[in-house]
Amino acid sequence: MKPSEIVTQLNRHVIGQEEAKQTLAVAVYSHFRKVEMVAVDRLEMLKSNILLIGPTGSGKTLLCETLARVLDLPFVTADATSLAQTEYVNEELDAILQRLLDRAGGDTDKAGRGIVFIDEVDKLKAISGQARAASGENVQHALLKIMEGASVRLASGNYIDTTQILFICGGAFVGLDSILAETQAFGFIATSQGDDQKVLDRLNARVKPTDLFRFGLIPEFAGRLPIIARLRELTKDMMVRIMIEPQHSIYRQFRAILQNEGVELVIEPVVFGQIADLALEFKVGARSLRGIFEEMITPVLYVVPDRPEVKKVTIRSLFEEAVFS
């Protein structure tokens, strides 16, 4: 797939985050083009793993899951916090690769072209400016080998070459903006009238490896993540669209469920705005949308199966009972 085609597919499932989608699409396209060139021309592959930076609930995991599904690649997620809490990091990493192999149906070649998403890598450091926690730094060191590329022998006896596996790391990186505010004060300065200010602004706004060092990532680990994409905090409008527009949106799902019961579900536009307002107060992004929506729809699903005469359900407000007709 071309980058534009990947973005088109992502747009069907993920709302907003256009810049991150483009960065991710180009990175994935380039990665697999490199894989093809290595196979044909026997060139050495310099892998470009990806770092996604964005608030909780902004869509990092969804982007990666959708990407893997669109490209038909085996995909697994891991939690960096859990890795930091175990004494046997290497065994846990082997277990992640084993899950990738399982997702590939036992095909080591297919697993070797999969995607591994490691979330909360920003937690691999101490809090409040203290020295880096030993466990977090140990996990960073342990990840270096498989992220760069190595032949790993799993407990099952199978070998997986991680050279062509694309590693995507994610995290909220709370406090990074304060570091950027300091470092951007010494940004790029226009040297001629021909310099494009938009390009200069983009260069100034990008997260630099030195920013990640200051945050708490070791230079070797940050160096394995040359491509950085930032996801923005979701707005009310984006949350409303998330509930309605995607191919498998929650509204479409429950309309289909009730349609199977012979009932039409109608939710007034104001209701989605009310749900979005409440979700914004919870400050966990899109994660809270489903919980609020399902709490609203539960009384409807309880009543409808026992009332065959009901053909339509209308919800006019989050704070009013549904109307059955």
PDB file of C-alpha atoms in Angstrom, residues 250 254 278 282 288-300 318:
ATOM      1  CA  ILE A 250     -20.338   2.327  19.136  1.00  0.00           C
ATOM      2  CA  PHE A 254     -25.931  -0.703  19.102  1.00  0.00           C
ATOM      3  CA  LEU A 278     -18.765  14.092  30.531  1.00  0.00           C
ATOM      4  CA  PHE A 282     -12.905  12.273  33.217  1.00  0.00           C
ATOM      5  CA  SER A 288     -14.548   6.673  28.876  1.00  0.00           C
ATOM      6  CA  LEU A 289     -16.914   7.079  25.912  1.00  0.00           C
ATOM      7  CA  ARG A 290     -17.948   3.425  25.744  1.00  0.00           C
ATOM      8  CA  GLY A 291     -18.636   3.214  29.484  1.00  0.00           C
ATOM      9  CA  ILE A 292     -20.903   6.276  29.455  1.00  0.00           C
ATOM     10  CA  PHE A 293     -22.669   5.155  26.270  1.00  0.00           C
ATOM     11  CA  GLU A 294     -23.296   1.622  27.540  1.00  0.00           C
ATOM     12  CA  GLU A 295     -24.591   2.922  30.875  1.00  0.00           C
ATOM     13  CA  MET A 296     -27.112   5.011  28.899  1.00  0.00           C
ATOM     14  CA  ILE A 297     -28.174   2.140  26.638  1.00  0.00           C
ATOM     15  CA  THR A 298     -28.386  -0.594  29.327  1.00  0.00           C
ATOM     16  CA  PRO A 299     -31.985   0.214  30.432  1.00  0.00           C
ATOM     17  CA  VAL A 300     -33.039   0.096  26.766  1.00  0.00           C
ATOM     18  CA  LEU A 318     -28.469  11.728  28.516  1.00  0.00           C
TER      19      LEU A 318
END
